[in-house]
Coordinates of C-alpha atoms in Angstrom, one line a residue:
Chain A
M4 CA 36.4 5.6 39.2
Y5 CA 33.0 4.6 38.1
F6 CA 30.0 5.8 40.2
D7 CA 26.9 3.8 39.8
W8 CA 24.0 6.2 40.4
V9 CA 21.3 3.5 40.1
T10 CA 22.7 1.3 42.9
W11 CA 23.8 4.1 45.2
S12 CA 20.4 6.0 44.9
I13 CA 18.6 2.8 45.9
W14 CA 21.1 2.4 48.7
L15 CA 20.6 6.0 50.0
V16 CA 16.8 5.7 50.1
G17 CA 17.2 2.4 52.1
F18 CA 19.7 4.0 54.4
I19 CA 17.4 7.0 55.2
I20 CA 14.5 4.5 55.9
L21 CA 16.9 2.5 58.2
I22 CA 17.9 5.6 60.2
V23 CA 14.3 6.7 60.6
W24 CA 13.2 3.2 61.5
I25 CA 15.8 2.9 64.2
F26 CA 15.0 6.1 66.0
V27 CA 11.3 6.6 65.8
P28 CA 10.1 3.2 66.9
L29 CA 12.8 3.2 69.7
K30 CA 11.3 6.5 71.0
E31 CA 7.8 5.1 70.8
F32 CA 8.8 1.8 72.5
K33 CA 10.4 3.8 75.3
Q34 CA 7.2 5.7 75.8
L35 CA 5.2 2.5 75.9
I36 CA 7.6 1.0 78.5
Q37 CA 7.3 4.2 80.6
Q38 CA 3.5 4.0 80.3
K39 CA 3.5 0.3 81.4
R40 CA 5.7 1.2 84.4
N41 CA 3.4 4.0 85.4
E42 CA 0.4 1.7 85.1
K43 CA 2.2 -0.8 87.5
N44 CA 2.9 1.8 90.1
Chain B
M27 CA 29.8 -19.4 59.3
A28 CA 32.5 -18.7 61.9
G29 CA 32.3 -19.2 65.7
I30 CA 31.8 -15.5 66.3
D31 CA 28.6 -15.6 64.1
Y32 CA 27.2 -18.5 66.2
A33 CA 28.0 -16.5 69.4
I34 CA 26.1 -13.5 68.0
I35 CA 23.1 -15.6 67.2
A36 CA 23.1 -17.2 70.7
L37 CA 23.2 -13.8 72.3
F38 CA 20.4 -12.6 70.1
M39 CA 18.2 -15.5 71.0
A40 CA 19.0 -15.0 74.7
F41 CA 17.9 -11.4 74.3
L42 CA 14.6 -12.5 72.7
F43 CA 13.8 -14.9 75.4
W44 CA 14.5 -12.3 78.0
A45 CA 12.2 -9.9 76.2
G46 CA 9.6 -12.6 75.9
S47 CA 9.7 -13.1 79.7
V48 CA 9.3 -9.3 80.2
F49 CA 6.3 -9.3 77.9
Y50 CA 4.9 -12.3 79.8
R51 CA 4.4 -9.9 82.7
W52 CA 2.7 -7.4 80.5
V53 CA 0.1 -9.8 79.3
G54 CA -2.8 -9.6 81.8
D55 CA -5.8 -10.2 79.6
P56 CA -6.7 -11.6 76.1
D57 CA -6.5 -8.1 74.5
D58 CA -2.9 -7.8 75.7
F59 CA -2.1 -11.2 74.1
Y60 CA -3.9 -10.7 70.9
L61 CA -3.6 -6.9 70.2
A62 CA -0.8 -5.6 72.4
G63 CA -3.5 -3.9 74.5
R64 CA -4.5 -1.8 71.5
Q65 CA -1.7 0.7 72.3
L66 CA 0.5 0.5 69.2
T67 CA 1.5 3.9 67.9
P68 CA 1.7 4.8 64.1
F69 CA 5.4 4.1 63.6
I70 CA 5.5 0.9 65.6
L71 CA 2.4 -0.2 63.8
A72 CA 4.0 0.7 60.5
A73 CA 7.1 -1.2 61.5
T74 CA 5.1 -4.3 62.4
I75 CA 3.0 -4.1 59.3
T76 CA 6.0 -3.6 57.1
A77 CA 7.5 -6.7 58.7
T78 CA 4.4 -8.6 57.6
N79 CA 5.1 -7.5 54.1
V80 CA 8.9 -8.0 54.2
N81 CA 10.0 -11.2 55.7
L82 CA 12.1 -14.2 54.9
Y83 CA 9.7 -15.2 52.2
S84 CA 10.7 -12.0 50.4
F85 CA 14.5 -12.7 50.7
V86 CA 14.3 -16.3 49.9
G87 CA 11.1 -17.0 47.9
Q88 CA 10.7 -13.8 46.0
A89 CA 14.4 -13.2 45.4
G90 CA 14.5 -16.8 44.2
V91 CA 11.8 -16.0 41.6
A92 CA 13.7 -12.8 40.5
Y93 CA 16.7 -15.1 40.1
E94 CA 14.8 -17.5 37.9
H95 CA 12.2 -15.4 36.1
G96 CA 13.2 -11.7 36.5
I97 CA 12.3 -8.5 38.1
S98 CA 8.5 -8.6 37.5
I99 CA 8.0 -10.6 40.8
I100 CA 8.7 -7.3 42.5
W101 CA 5.0 -6.5 41.8
Q102 CA 4.1 -8.9 44.5
T103 CA 5.4 -6.5 47.0
W104 CA 4.6 -3.3 45.2
T105 CA 0.9 -4.2 44.6
G106 CA 0.8 -5.5 48.2
N107 CA 1.9 -2.0 49.2
M108 CA -0.7 -0.4 47.1
A109 CA -3.2 -2.7 48.7
L110 CA -2.0 -1.7 52.2
V111 CA -2.7 2.0 51.3
F112 CA -6.2 1.0 50.0
A113 CA -7.0 -1.1 53.0
G114 CA -5.7 1.6 55.4
L115 CA -7.7 4.4 53.8
F116 CA -11.0 2.6 53.1
V117 CA -11.5 -0.8 54.9
I118 CA -9.5 -1.3 58.1
P119 CA -10.6 1.9 59.8
I120 CA -14.2 0.5 59.7
L121 CA -13.1 -2.8 61.2
R122 CA -11.0 -1.0 63.8
R123 CA -14.1 1.0 64.9
L124 CA -16.1 -2.2 65.3
R125 CA -13.4 -3.3 67.8
V126 CA -13.3 -6.8 66.3
R127 CA -10.3 -9.1 66.8
T128 CA -10.7 -11.3 63.8
I129 CA -12.5 -11.4 60.4
P130 CA -14.8 -14.3 61.5
E131 CA -15.9 -12.0 64.4
F132 CA -16.7 -9.4 61.8
L133 CA -18.6 -12.0 59.8
E134 CA -20.8 -12.7 62.7
M135 CA -21.5 -9.0 63.2
R136 CA -22.3 -8.7 59.5
Y137 CA -24.0 -12.1 58.8
N138 CA -24.4 -14.7 61.6
S139 CA -22.5 -17.2 63.7
V140 CA -22.7 -19.9 60.9
V141 CA -20.4 -17.8 58.7
R142 CA -18.1 -17.1 61.6
Y143 CA -17.6 -20.7 62.6
M144 CA -17.1 -21.9 59.0
V145 CA -14.5 -19.3 58.1
G146 CA -12.9 -19.6 61.5
F147 CA -12.3 -23.4 61.2
L148 CA -11.1 -23.1 57.6
W149 CA -8.7 -20.3 58.4
I150 CA -7.0 -22.0 61.2
F151 CA -5.8 -24.6 58.6
R152 CA -5.1 -21.9 56.0
L153 CA -2.9 -19.9 58.5
S154 CA -1.1 -23.1 59.7
F155 CA -0.2 -23.8 56.1
W156 CA 1.2 -20.3 55.5
L157 CA 3.2 -20.9 58.7
G158 CA 4.6 -24.0 57.0
V159 CA 5.7 -21.9 54.0
V160 CA 7.5 -19.3 56.2
L161 CA 9.2 -22.1 58.2
Y162 CA 10.3 -23.7 55.0
T163 CA 12.0 -20.5 53.8
A164 CA 13.8 -20.2 57.1
V165 CA 15.0 -23.8 56.8
I166 CA 16.3 -23.3 53.3
A167 CA 18.2 -20.2 54.4
A168 CA 19.7 -21.9 57.4
Q169 CA 20.7 -25.0 55.4
T170 CA 22.5 -22.9 52.7
I171 CA 24.2 -20.4 55.1
T172 CA 25.4 -22.8 57.7
G173 CA 26.1 -25.8 55.4
F174 CA 24.3 -28.1 57.9
E175 CA 21.7 -29.7 55.7
S176 CA 19.3 -31.6 58.0
F177 CA 15.8 -30.4 57.1
T178 CA 14.2 -31.9 60.2
F179 CA 16.8 -30.4 62.6
W180 CA 16.1 -26.9 61.4
V181 CA 12.3 -27.4 61.4
I182 CA 12.4 -28.6 65.0
L183 CA 14.9 -25.9 66.2
F184 CA 13.0 -23.0 64.6
S185 CA 9.6 -24.3 65.8
I186 CA 10.7 -24.7 69.4
I187 CA 12.2 -21.2 69.5
T188 CA 9.2 -19.4 68.0
I189 CA 6.5 -21.4 69.9
I190 CA 8.0 -20.6 73.3
Y191 CA 8.6 -17.0 72.4
T192 CA 5.1 -16.4 71.1
M193 CA 3.5 -18.3 74.0
L194 CA 5.2 -16.0 76.4
G195 CA 4.6 -12.5 75.0
G196 CA 1.8 -12.8 72.4
M197 CA 1.4 -9.7 70.3
W198 CA 4.0 -7.7 72.3
S199 CA 6.6 -10.3 71.2
V200 CA 5.4 -9.9 67.6
A201 CA 5.8 -6.1 67.8
L202 CA 9.4 -6.3 69.1
T203 CA 10.7 -8.9 66.7
D204 CA 9.0 -7.0 63.8
S205 CA 10.8 -3.8 64.7
L206 CA 14.1 -5.7 65.2
Q207 CA 13.7 -7.7 62.0
F208 CA 13.2 -4.7 59.9
V209 CA 16.3 -3.0 61.1
F210 CA 18.5 -6.1 60.8
M211 CA 17.2 -7.1 57.4
L212 CA 17.5 -3.6 56.0
A213 CA 21.0 -3.2 57.3
G214 CA 22.0 -6.6 55.9
A215 CA 20.4 -5.7 52.5
L216 CA 22.3 -2.4 52.5
I217 CA 25.6 -4.2 53.0
V218 CA 24.9 -6.9 50.4
L219 CA 23.6 -4.6 47.6
P220 CA 26.9 -2.8 46.8
L221 CA 28.9 -6.0 47.2
V222 CA 26.9 -8.0 44.7
M223 CA 26.6 -5.0 42.3
S224 CA 30.3 -4.5 42.2
A225 CA 30.7 -8.2 41.6
V226 CA 28.5 -8.0 38.5
G227 CA 30.0 -4.8 37.1
W228 CA 27.4 -2.5 38.7
W229 CA 24.1 -1.6 37.0
P230 CA 25.5 -1.5 33.4
G231 CA 27.2 -4.9 33.9
L232 CA 23.9 -6.4 35.3
V233 CA 21.9 -5.1 32.3
E234 CA 24.5 -6.5 29.9
K235 CA 24.8 -9.9 31.4
L236 CA 21.1 -10.7 32.3
P237 CA 18.7 -12.2 29.8
A238 CA 16.5 -9.3 28.4
L239 CA 13.3 -10.6 29.9
H240 CA 14.7 -10.5 33.4
L241 CA 14.6 -6.7 33.4
E242 CA 11.1 -6.3 31.9
L243 CA 9.0 -4.7 34.6
V244 CA 5.7 -6.0 33.1
P245 CA 6.5 -8.6 30.5
K246 CA 4.0 -9.7 27.9
T247 CA 5.1 -13.4 28.1
G248 CA 6.6 -15.7 30.7
D249 CA 5.3 -17.1 34.0
Y250 CA 5.3 -13.7 35.7
N251 CA 3.7 -11.6 32.9
W252 CA 1.1 -8.8 32.9
K253 CA -1.6 -11.3 33.9
F254 CA 0.4 -12.1 37.0
V255 CA 0.7 -8.4 37.9
L256 CA -3.1 -8.0 37.5
A257 CA -3.8 -11.1 39.5
I258 CA -1.3 -10.3 42.3
W259 CA -2.8 -6.8 42.6
I260 CA -6.3 -8.3 43.1
I261 CA -4.8 -10.8 45.5
G262 CA -2.9 -8.0 47.3
I263 CA -6.2 -6.1 48.0
Q264 CA -7.9 -9.1 49.5
W265 CA -4.7 -9.9 51.5
A266 CA -4.6 -6.4 53.0
C267 CA -8.3 -6.5 53.8
V268 CA -8.7 -10.0 55.3
D269 CA -5.3 -11.5 56.3
Q270 CA -5.6 -12.2 60.0
G271 CA -1.8 -11.8 60.7
L272 CA -1.9 -8.3 59.2
L273 CA -5.3 -7.3 60.6
Q274 CA -4.3 -8.2 64.1
R275 CA -1.4 -5.9 63.9
A276 CA -3.6 -3.1 62.5
F277 CA -6.3 -3.7 65.2
G278 CA -3.5 -3.1 67.8
G279 CA -3.4 0.5 66.7
V280 CA -4.2 3.1 69.4
N281 CA -7.0 4.7 67.3
T282 CA -8.5 4.7 63.9
K283 CA -6.3 7.5 62.5
A284 CA -3.2 5.7 63.8
V285 CA -4.3 2.6 61.9
A286 CA -4.8 4.5 58.7
K287 CA -1.5 6.3 59.0
G288 CA 0.4 3.1 60.0
L289 CA -0.9 1.2 57.0
V290 CA -0.2 4.0 54.5
L291 CA 3.3 4.6 55.9
A292 CA 4.0 0.8 55.8
G293 CA 3.0 0.6 52.2
I294 CA 5.1 3.5 51.0
V295 CA 8.3 2.6 53.0
T296 CA 8.4 -1.0 51.7
T297 CA 8.3 0.1 48.1
P298 CA 12.0 1.1 47.6
F299 CA 13.0 -1.6 50.0
A300 CA 11.7 -4.2 47.6
L301 CA 14.6 -3.4 45.3
L302 CA 17.1 -4.3 47.9
W303 CA 16.3 -8.0 47.8
N304 CA 15.1 -8.3 44.2
I305 CA 18.2 -6.8 42.6
P306 CA 20.6 -9.1 44.5
G307 CA 18.3 -11.9 43.3
L308 CA 18.9 -10.8 39.7
A309 CA 22.7 -10.4 40.4
A310 CA 22.8 -13.9 41.7
Q311 CA 21.6 -15.1 38.3
V312 CA 24.8 -13.5 36.9
I313 CA 27.1 -14.7 39.7
K314 CA 25.9 -18.2 40.1
P315 CA 23.5 -19.3 37.3
G316 CA 22.0 -22.8 37.3
L317 CA 21.3 -23.2 41.0
E318 CA 19.2 -26.4 41.5
N319 CA 16.8 -24.6 43.9
A320 CA 16.2 -20.9 43.1
D321 CA 15.2 -20.3 46.7
Q322 CA 18.9 -20.7 47.6
A323 CA 20.0 -17.7 45.6
I324 CA 20.1 -15.1 48.4
P325 CA 21.3 -17.5 51.1
Y326 CA 24.2 -18.4 48.7
I327 CA 25.0 -14.7 48.1
L328 CA 25.0 -14.0 51.9
S329 CA 27.2 -16.9 52.7
T330 CA 29.6 -16.0 49.9
Y331 CA 29.9 -12.3 50.2
L332 CA 29.4 -11.4 53.8
P333 CA 32.3 -11.3 56.2
P334 CA 32.1 -13.0 59.7
V335 CA 30.3 -10.9 62.3
V336 CA 28.2 -9.2 59.6
L337 CA 26.9 -12.6 58.5
G338 CA 26.0 -13.3 62.2
F339 CA 24.0 -10.1 62.4
V340 CA 22.3 -10.7 59.1
F341 CA 21.4 -14.3 60.2
C342 CA 19.9 -12.7 63.3
G343 CA 17.8 -10.6 61.0
L344 CA 16.7 -13.6 59.1
L345 CA 15.9 -15.4 62.3
A346 CA 13.9 -12.3 63.6
A347 CA 12.1 -12.1 60.2
Q348 CA 11.1 -15.7 60.4
M349 CA 10.2 -15.4 64.1
S350 CA 8.1 -12.3 63.6
T351 CA 6.0 -13.7 60.8
I352 CA 5.6 -17.1 62.6
S353 CA 4.9 -15.4 65.9
S354 CA 2.2 -13.2 64.4
N355 CA 0.5 -16.0 62.6
L356 CA 0.7 -18.4 65.6
N357 CA -0.8 -15.6 67.6
A358 CA -3.4 -15.1 64.9
V359 CA -4.4 -18.8 64.9
A360 CA -4.5 -18.8 68.8
T361 CA -6.7 -15.7 68.6
M362 CA -9.1 -17.2 66.0
F363 CA -9.4 -20.4 67.9
T364 CA -10.0 -18.9 71.4
N365 CA -12.1 -15.9 70.1
D366 CA -14.2 -17.6 67.4
I367 CA -14.4 -21.2 68.5
Y368 CA -13.4 -21.9 72.1
G369 CA -15.1 -19.0 73.7
R370 CA -18.2 -19.4 71.5
I371 CA -18.7 -23.2 71.3
F372 CA -16.7 -25.0 73.9
N373 CA -16.7 -22.7 76.9
R374 CA -19.1 -19.8 76.8
Q375 CA -18.4 -19.0 80.5
A376 CA -14.6 -19.0 80.0
S377 CA -12.8 -16.5 82.3
K378 CA -10.0 -14.2 80.9
Q379 CA -7.5 -16.6 82.4
D380 CA -9.1 -19.6 80.8
I381 CA -9.0 -17.9 77.4
L382 CA -5.3 -16.8 77.9
K383 CA -4.3 -20.4 78.9
T384 CA -6.2 -21.8 75.9
A385 CA -4.6 -19.3 73.5
R386 CA -1.2 -20.4 74.8
I387 CA -2.0 -24.1 74.4
M388 CA -3.3 -23.4 70.9
T389 CA 0.0 -21.8 70.0
I390 CA 1.7 -25.1 70.7
F391 CA -0.8 -27.1 68.6
T392 CA -0.5 -24.7 65.7
G393 CA 3.2 -25.0 65.9
I394 CA 2.9 -28.7 65.5
F395 CA 0.6 -28.3 62.4
M396 CA 3.1 -25.8 61.0
M397 CA 5.9 -28.4 61.3
G398 CA 3.9 -30.9 59.4
F399 CA 2.9 -28.5 56.6
T400 CA 6.5 -27.5 56.1
Y401 CA 7.1 -30.8 54.4
L402 CA 4.3 -30.1 51.9
V403 CA 5.9 -26.9 50.5
P404 CA 8.5 -28.5 48.2
V405 CA 5.7 -30.8 46.8
L406 CA 3.7 -27.7 45.8
G407 CA 6.7 -26.2 43.9
G408 CA 8.5 -24.0 46.4
A409 CA 7.6 -21.1 48.6
V410 CA 6.1 -18.7 46.2
D411 CA 3.9 -21.2 44.4
A412 CA 2.7 -22.8 47.6
Y413 CA 1.8 -19.4 49.0
L414 CA 0.0 -18.2 45.9
T415 CA -1.9 -21.5 45.7
I416 CA -3.4 -21.1 49.2
V417 CA -4.1 -17.4 48.7
S418 CA -5.9 -17.9 45.4
I419 CA -8.1 -20.7 46.8
M420 CA -8.8 -19.6 50.4
D421 CA -8.4 -15.9 50.6
M422 CA -10.1 -14.5 47.4
P423 CA -13.6 -15.8 48.2
L424 CA -13.3 -14.5 51.7
F425 CA -12.5 -11.0 50.5
V426 CA -15.5 -11.1 48.1
V427 CA -18.0 -12.1 50.8
A428 CA -16.6 -10.3 53.8
I429 CA -15.4 -7.0 52.3
F430 CA -16.8 -6.6 48.8
Y431 CA -20.3 -7.7 49.4
G432 CA -20.1 -7.3 53.2
L433 CA -19.3 -3.6 53.2
L434 CA -20.7 -2.5 49.9
W435 CA -24.1 -4.3 49.5
K436 CA -26.5 -4.1 52.4
R437 CA -28.8 -6.8 50.9
T438 CA -26.2 -9.6 51.1
T439 CA -27.6 -12.5 53.2
W440 CA -25.6 -15.0 55.3
Q441 CA -26.7 -17.8 52.9
G442 CA -25.3 -15.8 50.0
A443 CA -22.0 -15.3 52.0
V444 CA -21.6 -19.1 52.8
A445 CA -22.5 -20.2 49.3
G446 CA -20.2 -17.5 47.7
Y447 CA -17.3 -18.5 49.9
L448 CA -17.6 -22.2 49.4
A449 CA -18.2 -21.8 45.6
G450 CA -15.1 -19.6 45.3
A451 CA -12.9 -21.9 47.3
L452 CA -14.2 -24.9 45.3
A453 CA -13.7 -23.2 41.9
G454 CA -10.2 -22.1 42.9
G455 CA -9.3 -25.6 44.1
L456 CA -10.7 -27.3 41.0
A457 CA -9.0 -24.8 38.7
R458 CA -5.6 -25.3 40.4
F459 CA -5.6 -29.0 41.2
G460 CA -8.3 -30.4 38.9
A461 CA -7.6 -28.5 35.7
G462 CA -3.9 -27.8 36.5
L463 CA -4.3 -24.1 35.8
D464 CA -1.7 -21.6 37.1
N465 CA -2.3 -19.6 40.2
N466 CA -3.1 -16.4 38.3
T467 CA -6.0 -18.1 36.4
S468 CA -7.1 -20.0 39.5
T469 CA -7.5 -16.6 41.3
F470 CA -9.8 -15.3 38.6
F471 CA -11.9 -18.5 38.9
S472 CA -12.2 -18.3 42.7
A473 CA -13.0 -14.6 42.7
G474 CA -15.4 -15.0 39.7
A475 CA -17.3 -17.9 41.3
A476 CA -17.7 -16.0 44.7
L477 CA -18.7 -12.8 42.9
L478 CA -21.4 -14.7 40.9
I479 CA -22.8 -17.2 43.5
C480 CA -23.1 -14.8 46.4
P481 CA -25.6 -12.4 44.8
I482 CA -27.6 -15.3 43.2
V483 CA -28.1 -17.0 46.5
T484 CA -28.8 -13.7 48.2
W485 CA -31.6 -12.9 45.7
I486 CA -33.3 -16.2 46.4
T487 CA -32.9 -16.0 50.2
S488 CA -33.8 -13.6 52.9
G489 CA -32.7 -12.8 56.4
V490 CA -30.8 -9.5 56.5
N491 CA -30.7 -8.0 59.9
S492 CA -31.0 -4.4 59.1
E493 CA -30.0 -3.3 62.6
K494 CA -26.7 -5.2 62.4
V495 CA -26.0 -3.8 58.9
G496 CA -26.9 -0.3 59.9
K497 CA -24.4 -0.5 62.8
I498 CA -21.6 -1.4 60.4
W499 CA -22.6 1.3 57.8
A500 CA -22.4 3.9 60.6
M501 CA -18.7 3.0 61.2
K502 CA -17.8 4.6 57.9
S503 CA -17.9 8.0 59.6
A504 CA -15.9 9.2 62.6
S505 CA -17.5 8.4 65.9
E506 CA -18.4 11.1 68.5
E507 CA -15.6 9.7 70.7
E508 CA -13.1 10.3 67.9
K509 CA -14.4 13.8 67.4
G510 CA -14.0 14.5 71.1
L511 CA -10.4 13.2 71.0
S512 CA -9.5 15.2 67.8
V513 CA -8.5 12.0 66.0
V514 CA -11.2 12.3 63.3
Y515 CA -10.9 10.0 60.3
N516 CA -13.7 9.8 57.7
I517 CA -13.5 7.2 54.9
I518 CA -14.6 9.9 52.4
P519 CA -12.9 13.1 53.5
Q520 CA -15.1 16.1 54.2
S521 CA -12.6 18.7 53.0
I522 CA -12.0 19.8 49.3
G523 CA -8.2 19.0 49.7
G524 CA -8.9 15.5 50.9
R525 CA -11.3 14.9 48.0
I526 CA -8.9 16.2 45.5
F527 CA -6.2 13.8 46.7
L528 CA -8.6 11.0 46.7
F529 CA -9.4 11.8 43.1
T530 CA -5.7 11.8 42.2
L531 CA -5.2 8.5 44.1
F532 CA -7.7 6.9 41.8
G533 CA -6.1 8.6 38.8
G534 CA -2.8 7.0 39.7
L535 CA -4.5 3.7 40.0
A536 CA -6.1 4.1 36.6
L537 CA -2.6 4.8 35.1
F538 CA -1.2 1.7 36.8
L539 CA -3.9 -0.5 35.3
T540 CA -3.5 1.2 31.9
G541 CA 0.2 0.2 32.1
I542 CA -0.7 -3.4 32.8
F543 CA -3.1 -3.6 29.8
I544 CA -0.8 -1.9 27.3
S545 CA 1.9 -4.3 28.4
A546 CA -0.3 -7.1 27.0
M547 CA -0.2 -5.2 23.6
D548 CA 3.6 -5.0 23.7
W549 CA 3.6 -1.3 24.1
P550 CA 7.2 -0.1 24.7
H551 CA 8.1 0.9 28.3
A552 CA 4.6 0.0 29.5
G553 CA 6.1 -0.9 32.9
Y554 CA 7.0 2.7 33.5
Y555 CA 3.4 3.7 33.3
C556 CA 2.6 1.2 36.0
V557 CA 5.4 2.6 38.2
A558 CA 4.3 6.2 37.5
G559 CA 0.7 5.3 38.4
M560 CA 1.9 3.6 41.6
V561 CA 4.0 6.7 42.7
I562 CA 1.0 9.1 42.1
Y563 CA -1.2 6.7 44.0
F564 CA 1.2 6.6 47.0
L565 CA 1.8 10.3 47.2
S566 CA -1.9 11.0 46.9
G567 CA -2.7 8.5 49.7
L568 CA -0.1 10.2 52.0
A569 CA -1.4 13.7 51.2
R570 CA -5.0 12.6 51.7
L571 CA -4.2 11.8 55.4
K572 CA -3.3 15.4 55.9
F573 CA -6.9 16.4 55.2
D574 CA -10.2 15.3 56.5

């Protein structure tokens, strides 16, 4: 079976960015929400 | 599209409106509305800035050009990313330290209120036009994917959704849709890439079936040749330094160092991502050549290759992309109007609540302008051409007077700035519409006229306020407050390591420019020199942030 290194290398880089981009901003948004709640109280 | 896809979109929109109503409660004063309270952390900042750089325009307009002319359009994103790194390292930290909200506000600090009002008024129209371009791309995508072809229906639907959403949450709304957009669009692109590549016989199949010029990174000839790469690099720098939508996100950063980090990170991350919409654009040329409107290439690929449910999610990504770009620019116009015009001319005693109310009303009016401008885009030759036209005419002279002369030459007078801006805009407009020159050449005309006229008028006039200028120059170094908080960022690093990486950064830039010029001489593989220069530039920029 043919394995296309070009396509899958690009795909892998994109996939790593996606994973990082889901978890890090989520963590930072959670902290901001917590901060806003604390400000309210 | 299947029923399940429409259900996913309806749920997504309901979520956004719910989020907008939550943010509505967060927005207590104008800074919350304009700048998310200046609380954005580096990664959220990078996500929102990336979303400015990657939006529906990329997936529809840019991929459409890749479909029609080849891969060299990718330099629009890549040089934009290089510009983000440049602006993040050298320019925006200074503006962030001045705590301005808009470029016109900076112009008043640097020159006087005449420059501020003039640029403020002109830029409200310029941003409204850009909004029209973004809305147009969304309409094209929606028409092609759903098969429902009423242009006006989609214009009205998208406008109503985004106007309400932005009015509610301001910059907080922008930050959320930006983050969501990036995830949805990247996920969609990752699904599409292997599907289309397998359809064309993977990379070797693509290379074999495409016309040779389509894979030239920096071609000598064609519409998107080496001159285009050079022009778009210059345009990119001015975009990253003066674009209100982008700057407003950057000014939302929690401190100067976060701003620099966010911009550098955003530039680097988007670089490999650009391949994920340009390669499918190329593949579309093999799969479905001869599309009447090249902007339909990616929407066609999506509607043909994606299964139900996945298509629904990708459509949400497109919607979020369009909403985030429109929201940020609606927000930018509202900010400019209330900050630079309403609060300065119409109501100097305005309370915070008055300003907030006016910003929200202005959001509606700008939305109406946007709808009108959408109909002009096809007349100007589609999304990419329309965008490059306004940038070459309006943005280039602003960069010259605000950033180039404003931050580098203390002697520049306000009369020089006004004359330089007007001369540049006029020269660009005459070159494009009078002489019928292309956008690349018009850019050189507008930049050249501003570069020439501003110093000439400066030499024959006087009126530099040295106290004002001194205050701006002082912002090039870290403030005492930053030193106290251990978030020191100096434009020119103090350490040897920082200076070495700054040197290699400029070395990378020199290699990139060499690549462009040797392309003009038909040098083999010249495009690879450009790519190598760009990679060195990015790595050096990232490493420089580690030192100060």
